[in-house]
XYZ file of C-alpha atoms in Angstrom:
332
model
C 0.013 0.057 -0.198
C 2.609 2.602 0.975
C 6.346 2.149 0.698
C 7.528 4.487 3.052
C 6.225 7.038 5.587
C 7.128 10.011 3.151
C 4.951 8.378 0.634
C 2.264 8.395 3.421
C 2.305 11.689 4.047
C 2.682 12.620 0.294
C -0.423 10.937 -0.757
C -2.233 12.188 2.339
C -1.287 15.769 1.235
C -2.702 14.974 -2.018
C -6.093 14.379 -0.276
C -5.368 17.850 1.376
C -4.651 16.337 4.682
C -1.971 17.541 6.528
C -0.199 15.225 8.316
C 3.229 14.885 10.582
C 5.937 12.522 10.965
C 4.258 10.712 13.942
C 1.076 10.187 12.334
C 2.399 8.927 9.017
C 4.785 6.708 10.963
C 1.363 4.989 12.841
C -0.372 4.693 9.715
C 2.623 3.113 7.681
C 3.273 0.789 10.625
C -0.805 -0.109 10.618
C -0.618 -0.786 6.865
C 2.644 -3.292 7.238
C 1.638 -4.833 10.344
C -2.146 -5.279 9.733
C -3.110 -3.604 13.102
C -5.821 -1.655 13.649
C -5.815 2.276 14.591
C -7.431 3.996 17.639
C -7.447 7.675 16.929
C -8.244 9.356 20.224
C -8.652 13.566 20.794
C -11.697 16.087 20.845
C -14.073 16.318 18.351
C -13.192 18.256 15.272
C -9.334 17.574 14.926
C -9.689 15.450 11.606
C -10.106 11.833 13.078
C -12.792 11.149 10.658
C -11.210 13.075 7.906
C -8.011 10.302 8.413
C -10.091 7.540 7.383
C -11.493 9.273 4.517
C -8.256 10.590 3.478
C -6.329 7.406 4.313
C -8.961 5.626 1.779
C -8.692 8.065 -0.839
C -4.580 7.854 -0.622
C -4.799 4.030 -1.057
C -7.088 3.593 -3.556
C -9.597 1.915 -1.138
C -13.342 1.718 -0.706
C -14.485 3.420 2.609
C -16.581 1.549 4.657
C -18.353 3.458 7.598
C -19.675 2.075 11.086
C -21.098 4.786 12.925
C -21.328 3.878 16.778
C -23.840 4.908 18.886
C -25.401 4.366 22.441
C -27.497 0.574 21.883
C -25.405 -0.432 18.890
C -25.335 -4.387 18.841
C -23.903 -7.031 16.483
C -27.227 -6.900 14.145
C -26.601 -3.509 13.105
C -22.631 -3.882 12.728
C -22.127 -7.143 11.327
C -25.501 -8.611 9.828
C -29.165 -9.340 9.802
C -31.549 -11.665 8.619
C -33.826 -10.532 5.857
C -36.763 -11.369 7.057
C -39.108 -10.187 4.396
C -37.828 -12.578 2.001
C -37.546 -15.270 4.299
C -41.119 -14.983 4.840
C -42.019 -14.294 1.089
C -39.925 -17.351 0.730
C -41.894 -19.337 3.242
C -45.410 -18.712 1.533
C -43.960 -19.742 -1.843
C -42.848 -22.964 -0.168
C -45.928 -23.307 1.635
C -47.866 -25.555 -0.790
C -44.645 -27.748 -1.153
C -44.893 -28.609 2.761
C -46.917 -31.819 2.252
C -44.550 -33.690 -0.341
C -41.476 -32.517 1.885
C -43.514 -34.263 5.042
C -45.055 -37.206 3.073
C -42.121 -39.528 4.009
C -42.547 -39.059 7.777
C -44.380 -41.811 9.788
C -45.139 -39.408 12.807
C -45.000 -36.023 14.250
C -41.194 -36.932 15.354
C -40.228 -37.736 11.901
C -42.054 -34.615 10.574
C -40.122 -32.308 13.046
C -36.607 -34.017 12.005
C -37.498 -33.095 8.651
C -38.730 -29.620 9.357
C -35.329 -28.962 11.230
C -33.338 -30.305 8.524
C -34.986 -27.208 6.471
C -33.615 -24.670 8.532
C -30.296 -24.281 6.513
C -32.414 -23.145 3.594
C -34.058 -20.195 5.579
C -30.428 -19.276 7.408
C -28.283 -19.391 4.610
C -26.501 -16.663 2.434
C -29.234 -16.201 0.357
C -31.044 -13.988 2.933
C -27.816 -12.598 5.027
C -27.566 -8.615 4.863
C -24.095 -7.703 5.221
C -23.718 -4.822 7.331
C -20.322 -2.627 7.235
C -17.944 -5.325 9.503
C -19.059 -7.857 7.702
C -18.708 -6.137 4.084
C -15.396 -5.347 5.190
C -14.527 -8.620 5.922
C -15.892 -10.344 2.623
C -14.939 -7.711 0.166
C -12.505 -9.094 -2.540
C -10.265 -6.163 -2.054
C -8.916 -4.651 0.989
C -10.983 -1.622 2.180
C -10.687 1.212 4.863
C -13.008 0.404 7.889
C -13.961 3.092 9.815
C -15.407 2.521 13.304
C -16.356 5.992 14.300
C -16.670 7.101 17.756
C -16.168 3.715 19.099
C -16.767 5.626 22.820
C -20.517 6.256 21.778
C -21.233 2.579 21.969
C -21.700 0.205 24.837
C -19.045 -1.755 26.559
C -20.735 -5.345 25.343
C -20.069 -3.826 21.613
C -16.547 -3.375 22.591
C -16.170 -6.842 23.778
C -17.847 -8.091 20.548
C -15.146 -6.180 18.560
C -12.214 -8.034 19.971
C -12.274 -11.301 17.611
C -12.839 -9.110 14.616
C -9.776 -6.760 15.960
C -7.726 -9.617 16.723
C -7.949 -12.043 13.914
C -10.275 -10.270 11.245
C -12.607 -12.879 11.607
C -16.470 -13.105 13.365
C -18.293 -16.245 14.242
C -22.233 -16.451 12.660
C -23.937 -19.014 14.516
C -26.123 -19.997 11.554
C -22.915 -19.950 9.128
C -19.811 -20.227 11.059
C -16.767 -18.437 11.464
C -16.263 -15.666 8.667
C -12.478 -14.800 8.129
C -11.238 -11.784 5.911
C -10.899 -12.530 2.339
C -8.395 -9.280 2.351
C -8.063 -7.785 5.975
C -9.198 -4.174 5.973
C -7.072 -1.301 7.414
C -9.421 -0.519 10.403
C -9.581 3.139 12.036
C -11.261 3.397 15.160
C -11.810 6.920 16.380
C -13.010 8.323 19.844
C -13.407 11.430 21.369
C -12.684 10.245 24.801
C -16.238 10.667 26.297
C -15.787 7.581 28.395
C -12.726 5.271 29.093
C -12.020 2.493 26.343
C -11.333 -1.288 27.648
C -7.501 -1.993 27.903
C -8.342 -5.184 26.294
C -9.673 -2.974 22.942
C -6.686 -0.769 23.584
C -4.286 -3.773 23.078
C -5.266 -4.897 19.848
C -4.864 -1.279 18.391
C -1.657 0.695 17.627
C -2.466 4.436 19.409
C -2.817 7.926 17.479
C -3.506 10.637 19.989
C -4.604 13.724 17.998
C -4.825 17.753 19.421
C -5.677 20.761 18.142
C -2.936 21.612 15.387
C -0.286 24.228 15.973
C -0.500 27.427 14.260
C 1.691 26.540 11.526
C -0.118 23.592 10.791
C -3.522 24.947 11.006
C -2.209 28.135 8.475
C -1.414 25.140 5.964
C -4.755 23.559 6.389
C -6.339 27.106 5.854
C -3.989 27.524 2.869
C -5.323 23.908 1.389
C -9.099 24.517 2.125
C -9.715 28.329 1.901
C -7.505 29.261 -0.634
C -9.441 32.685 -1.534
C -8.754 33.931 2.118
C -5.639 35.877 1.282
C -2.114 35.305 2.728
C -2.780 38.171 5.523
C -6.122 37.474 7.024
C -5.383 33.995 6.763
C -2.200 34.506 9.307
C -4.506 36.818 11.436
C -7.211 34.224 11.720
C -5.127 31.598 12.866
C -3.849 33.626 15.328
C -7.056 34.681 16.651
C -8.220 31.093 16.862
C -5.113 29.856 18.319
C -6.124 32.430 21.125
C -9.257 31.403 21.146
C -8.215 27.886 22.246
C -6.184 29.011 25.204
C -9.709 30.396 26.855
C -11.769 28.328 29.197
C -14.386 27.585 27.181
C -17.047 24.555 26.935
C -16.176 23.570 23.437
C -12.991 25.185 21.706
C -13.129 25.922 17.965
C -12.263 22.798 15.730
C -10.041 22.460 12.791
C -13.917 22.434 10.753
C -14.901 25.768 13.037
C -11.748 27.357 11.673
C -12.142 26.525 8.071
C -16.168 27.577 8.168
C -14.848 30.788 9.647
C -12.519 31.260 6.881
C -14.670 30.353 4.183
C -17.536 32.681 5.517
C -14.969 35.292 5.284
C -14.309 34.644 1.614
C -17.743 34.611 0.927
C -18.014 37.983 2.603
C -14.705 39.351 0.738
C -13.371 40.367 4.142
C -9.804 41.846 3.877
C -9.002 41.712 7.815
C -10.920 40.908 11.162
C -12.369 44.360 12.198
C -14.590 44.297 15.845
C -17.687 44.658 13.612
C -16.519 41.861 11.223
C -15.770 39.414 14.453
C -18.797 40.393 16.138
C -21.209 39.410 13.597
C -19.858 36.294 12.688
C -18.502 34.982 16.303
C -21.798 32.389 15.811
C -19.744 30.505 13.348
C -17.077 29.079 16.192
C -18.721 29.284 19.068
C -21.528 26.850 19.511
C -22.477 28.246 22.913
C -23.576 31.527 24.325
C -21.369 31.958 26.849
C -18.462 30.588 25.006
C -19.419 33.754 22.564
C -19.231 35.800 25.557
C -15.754 34.909 26.520
C -14.455 34.971 22.679
C -16.095 38.363 22.357
C -14.586 39.490 25.982
C -10.767 38.316 24.649
C -11.175 39.620 21.313
C -13.052 42.950 22.389
C -9.764 43.988 24.040
C -7.707 43.648 21.211
C -10.366 45.223 18.690
C -10.367 48.404 21.818
C -6.686 48.492 21.227
C -6.297 48.207 17.704
C -8.604 48.618 14.571
C -7.726 45.116 13.768
C -6.562 41.884 15.318
C -3.146 41.624 13.112
C -2.166 45.664 13.579
C 0.555 45.989 16.473
C 0.632 50.069 16.514
C -1.932 52.070 17.946
C -4.584 53.965 15.884
C -5.607 56.701 18.302
C -8.945 55.036 18.633
C -10.304 55.733 22.414
C -9.813 52.593 24.456
C -12.541 52.979 26.847
C -15.157 54.408 24.483
C -14.396 51.148 22.297
C -14.696 49.286 25.405
C -17.821 50.206 26.286
C -19.125 49.949 22.685
C -18.209 46.634 22.809
C -19.934 45.492 25.928
C -22.901 47.584 24.424
C -22.997 45.296 21.607
C -22.351 42.033 23.417
C -25.277 42.963 25.400
C -27.571 43.914 23.113
C -26.917 40.315 20.902
C -27.420 38.776 24.295
C -30.946 39.728 24.763
């Protein structure tokens, strides 16, 4: 799949995914060792996007299993197509007499019927769900098990056989082994602690918020129309906001949403008015928005734009008053 760590980085970059040596090394080892990768970190740092980009970089199909509370084997592995089974039963109803004709008593009739069970629980009636689909694929795919921390611990236990041996057991059919083992990416937002048994079966990758340089590179790739000066100003602003005590810090996705919003608005710089009118793009909670405006309002009071270093002559006290008045107005 990949000949070197550098090739991993180059091919991910071709998918507009910015990686570092650590990430590329884990991906390279996973593909060479045939090990799943558990990617942990806060929401919006590129965990899911890594799986999508990896599939594109490797030229493989992406199969996604979205986890949630109550997820069970039936939704993750397989189901029986009951409507088709019922239709098949109705068609064969007229033939049941002929099937049971050799039976001399009820016991023999029951035995004959038991022998027909395989007809109804065969692959003809099997509906593949993501895990079984990945196992039975003729070519290796990328299987994304997204937000595993949302699933129950019982589902984690079910995954252990699959993650260890790339096989699962189906009572009616037997053991299904992978035709071409998939590359498995599990993601977790760390809403709960995962079991040690699951962690032991995976390579581990911790993703956090990117450095300023990396985030600037991402903005340049994903929002090329923003302009160099404004992109630098925006990234500096986001990096500073993440230092605040927020309920939810802006993710990379929200950085890009803000950048693209500024492009749509034909913005040239981050003026105070523009920040106040677009803060909801990156703030998902009212209290967070207030904290961001307080933080950015200080800078906006001292300078006309966040990226400006020399004073403009604006009266700081008047600017601060106007900022608080505007914030109070928006809060109501």
